[in-house]
Tab-separated table of C-alpha atoms in Angstrom:
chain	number	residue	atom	x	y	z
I	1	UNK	CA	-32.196	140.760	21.962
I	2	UNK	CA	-33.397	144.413	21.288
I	3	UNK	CA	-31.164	146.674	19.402
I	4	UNK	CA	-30.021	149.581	21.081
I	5	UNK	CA	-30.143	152.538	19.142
I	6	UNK	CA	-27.237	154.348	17.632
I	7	UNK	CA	-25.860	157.363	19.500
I	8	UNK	CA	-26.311	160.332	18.315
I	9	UNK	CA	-23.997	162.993	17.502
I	10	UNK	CA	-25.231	166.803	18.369
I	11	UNK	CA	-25.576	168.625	15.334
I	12	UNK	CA	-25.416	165.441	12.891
I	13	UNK	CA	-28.312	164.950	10.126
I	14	UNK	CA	-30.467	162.037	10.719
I	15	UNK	CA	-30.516	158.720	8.888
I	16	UNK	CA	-33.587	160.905	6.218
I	17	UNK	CA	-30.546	162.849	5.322
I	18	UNK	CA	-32.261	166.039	7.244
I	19	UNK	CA	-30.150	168.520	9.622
I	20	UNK	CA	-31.381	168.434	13.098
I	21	UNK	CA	-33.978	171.116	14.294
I	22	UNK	CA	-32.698	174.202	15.550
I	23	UNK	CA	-35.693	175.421	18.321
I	24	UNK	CA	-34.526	178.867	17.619
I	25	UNK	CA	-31.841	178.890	19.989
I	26	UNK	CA	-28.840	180.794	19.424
I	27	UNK	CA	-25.268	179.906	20.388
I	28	UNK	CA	-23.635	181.875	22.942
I	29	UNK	CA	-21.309	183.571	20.807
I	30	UNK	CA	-24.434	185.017	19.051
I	31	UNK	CA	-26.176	186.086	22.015
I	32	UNK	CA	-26.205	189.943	22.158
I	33	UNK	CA	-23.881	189.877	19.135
I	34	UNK	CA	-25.897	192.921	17.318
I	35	UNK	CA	-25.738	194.868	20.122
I	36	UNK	CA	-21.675	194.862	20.344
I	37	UNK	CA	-21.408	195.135	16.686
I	38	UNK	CA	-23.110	198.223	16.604
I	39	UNK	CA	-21.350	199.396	19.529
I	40	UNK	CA	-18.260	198.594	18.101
I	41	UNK	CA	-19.036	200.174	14.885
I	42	UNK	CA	-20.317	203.532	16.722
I	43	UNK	CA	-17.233	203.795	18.611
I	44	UNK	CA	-14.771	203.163	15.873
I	45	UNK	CA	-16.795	206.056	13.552
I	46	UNK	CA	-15.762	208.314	16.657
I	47	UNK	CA	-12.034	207.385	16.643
I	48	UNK	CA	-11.831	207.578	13.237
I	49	UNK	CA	-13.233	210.932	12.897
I	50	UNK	CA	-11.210	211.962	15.925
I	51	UNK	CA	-7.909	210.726	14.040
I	52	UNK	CA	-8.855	212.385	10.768
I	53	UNK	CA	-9.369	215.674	12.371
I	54	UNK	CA	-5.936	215.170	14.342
I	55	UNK	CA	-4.038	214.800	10.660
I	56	UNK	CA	-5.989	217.529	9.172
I	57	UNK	CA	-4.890	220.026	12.322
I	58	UNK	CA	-1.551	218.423	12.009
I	59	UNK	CA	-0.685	217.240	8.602
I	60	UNK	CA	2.928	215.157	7.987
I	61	UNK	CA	5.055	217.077	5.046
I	62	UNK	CA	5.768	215.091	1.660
I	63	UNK	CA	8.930	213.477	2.490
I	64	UNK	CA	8.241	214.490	6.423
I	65	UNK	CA	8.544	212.672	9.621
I	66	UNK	CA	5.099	211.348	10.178
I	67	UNK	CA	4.735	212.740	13.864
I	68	UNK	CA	0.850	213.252	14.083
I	69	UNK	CA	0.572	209.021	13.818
I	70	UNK	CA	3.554	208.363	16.343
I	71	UNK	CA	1.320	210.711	18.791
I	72	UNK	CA	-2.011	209.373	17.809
I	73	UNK	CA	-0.817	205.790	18.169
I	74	UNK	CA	1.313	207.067	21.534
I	75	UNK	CA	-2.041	208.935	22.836
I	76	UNK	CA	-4.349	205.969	21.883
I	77	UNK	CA	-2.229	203.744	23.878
I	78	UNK	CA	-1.611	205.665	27.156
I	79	UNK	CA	-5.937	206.417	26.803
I	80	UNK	CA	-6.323	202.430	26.895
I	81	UNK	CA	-3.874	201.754	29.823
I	82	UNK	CA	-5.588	203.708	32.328
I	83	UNK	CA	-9.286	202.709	30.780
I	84	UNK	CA	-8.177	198.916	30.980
I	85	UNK	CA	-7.152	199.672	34.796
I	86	UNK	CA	-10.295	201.671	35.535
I	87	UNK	CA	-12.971	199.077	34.204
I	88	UNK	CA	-10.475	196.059	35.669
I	89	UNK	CA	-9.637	197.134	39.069
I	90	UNK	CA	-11.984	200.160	40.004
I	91	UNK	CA	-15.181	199.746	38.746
I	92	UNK	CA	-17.692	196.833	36.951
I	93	UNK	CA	-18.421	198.685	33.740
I	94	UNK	CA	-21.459	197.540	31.688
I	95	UNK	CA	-20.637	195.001	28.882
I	96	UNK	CA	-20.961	197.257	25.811
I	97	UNK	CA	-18.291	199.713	27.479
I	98	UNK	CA	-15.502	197.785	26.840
I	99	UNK	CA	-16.718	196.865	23.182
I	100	UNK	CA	-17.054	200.681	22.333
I	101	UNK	CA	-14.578	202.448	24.018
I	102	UNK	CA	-11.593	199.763	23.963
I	103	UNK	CA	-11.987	198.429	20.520
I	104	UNK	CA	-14.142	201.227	18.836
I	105	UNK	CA	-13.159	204.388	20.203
I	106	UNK	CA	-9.975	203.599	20.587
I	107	UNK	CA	-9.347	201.034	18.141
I	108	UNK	CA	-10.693	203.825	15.081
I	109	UNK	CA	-8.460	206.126	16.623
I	110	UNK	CA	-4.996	204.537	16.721
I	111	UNK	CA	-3.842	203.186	13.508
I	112	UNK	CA	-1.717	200.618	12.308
I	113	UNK	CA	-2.452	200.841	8.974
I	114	UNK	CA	-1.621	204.545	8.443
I	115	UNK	CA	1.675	203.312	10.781
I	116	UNK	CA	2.841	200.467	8.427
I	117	UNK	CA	1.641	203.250	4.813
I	118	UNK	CA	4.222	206.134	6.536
I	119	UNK	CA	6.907	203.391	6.976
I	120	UNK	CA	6.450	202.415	3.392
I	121	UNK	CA	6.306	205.328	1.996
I	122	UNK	CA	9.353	206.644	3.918
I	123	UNK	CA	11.149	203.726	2.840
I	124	UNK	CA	10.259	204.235	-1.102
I	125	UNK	CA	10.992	207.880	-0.672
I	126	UNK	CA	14.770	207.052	-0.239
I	127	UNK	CA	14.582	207.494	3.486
I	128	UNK	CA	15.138	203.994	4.859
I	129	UNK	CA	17.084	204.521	8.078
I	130	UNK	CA	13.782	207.441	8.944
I	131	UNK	CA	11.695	204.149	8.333
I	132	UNK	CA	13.240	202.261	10.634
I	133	UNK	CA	13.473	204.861	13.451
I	134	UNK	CA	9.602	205.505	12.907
I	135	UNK	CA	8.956	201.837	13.093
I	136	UNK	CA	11.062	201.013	16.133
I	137	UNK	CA	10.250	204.485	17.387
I	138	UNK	CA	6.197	204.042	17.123
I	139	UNK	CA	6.457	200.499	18.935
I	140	UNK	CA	8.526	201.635	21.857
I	141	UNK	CA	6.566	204.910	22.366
I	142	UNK	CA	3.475	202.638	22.216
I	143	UNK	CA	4.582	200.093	24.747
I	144	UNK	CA	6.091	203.095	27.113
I	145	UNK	CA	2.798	204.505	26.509
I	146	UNK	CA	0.454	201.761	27.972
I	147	UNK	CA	2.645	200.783	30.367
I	148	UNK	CA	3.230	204.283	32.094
I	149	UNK	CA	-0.506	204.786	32.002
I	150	UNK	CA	-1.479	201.759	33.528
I	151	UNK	CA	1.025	202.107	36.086
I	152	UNK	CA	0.308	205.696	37.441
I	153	UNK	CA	-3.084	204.715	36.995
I	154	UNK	CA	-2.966	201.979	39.081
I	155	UNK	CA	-0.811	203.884	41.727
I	156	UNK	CA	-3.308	207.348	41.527
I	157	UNK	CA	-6.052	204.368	42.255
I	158	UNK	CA	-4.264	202.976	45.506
I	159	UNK	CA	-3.104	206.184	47.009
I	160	UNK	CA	-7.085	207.311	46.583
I	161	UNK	CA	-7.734	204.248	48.047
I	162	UNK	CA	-6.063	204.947	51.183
């Protein structure tokens, strides 16, 4: 009786001990992978900047509310609920758009770090009830944010529409 031979398992070294060839072919994850990164990277420069220059032209006190972040972080969300609604439901964007504007632009602009530094620091300042107001403040004003933008978005879309 002739053996049959083993099955194989994809990606398994064979019985030398070697890993399997790779034919150059990347995975899909990889495919166009430098392309988005540098996208990404572009995009979050710009937001970054963009927030910088916002807390320079409006800096928070020592001890101060910190207002500029609430209306970065505010702004930044209201921007991505009509641009998730435009590239969504109006128009087929190209596939770096979403990669530079969504989570560069916009993702270098709001801040969640500088968010979660001002609650801290109002909190070891002796102002822990202002902490808590900025932190519950900052996450409603976010969530109104998106959701108002998306909405009137989508209703500016379907009365155009018509």
């Amino acid at each position: 009786m002739a053996e049959t031979p083993a099955p194989t398992v994809r990606g398994a070294a064979d019985p030398g001990g070697r890993p399997p060839a790779r034919a150059g072919r990347r995975r899909p994850w990889q495919r166009g992978t430098p392309s988005v990164l540098a996208v990404v990277a572009t995009g979050g420069a710009i937001g970054a900047c963009a927030r910088y220059g916002a807390a320079l032209a409006w800096p928070t006190p020592a001890g101060g509310f910190p207002w500029t972040t609430l209306c970065v972080n505010a702004a930044g969300c209201a921007v991505i609920g009509v641009f998730m609604v435009l590239i969504t439901d109006v128009w087929a964007a190209h596939r770096l758009v979403r990669p530079f504007f969504g989570t560069g632009v916009l993702g270098g602009f709001t801040t969640f770090s500088t968010y979660a530094t001002d609650v801290q620091r109002l909190a070891d300042g002796g102002h822990p009830r202002t902490a808590l107001a900025y932190l519950a403040l900052t996450l409603l004003a976010a969530l109104a944010a998106v959701w108002a933008a998306a909405t009137a978005t989508r209703r500016t879309v379907q009365w155009r529409q018509k």
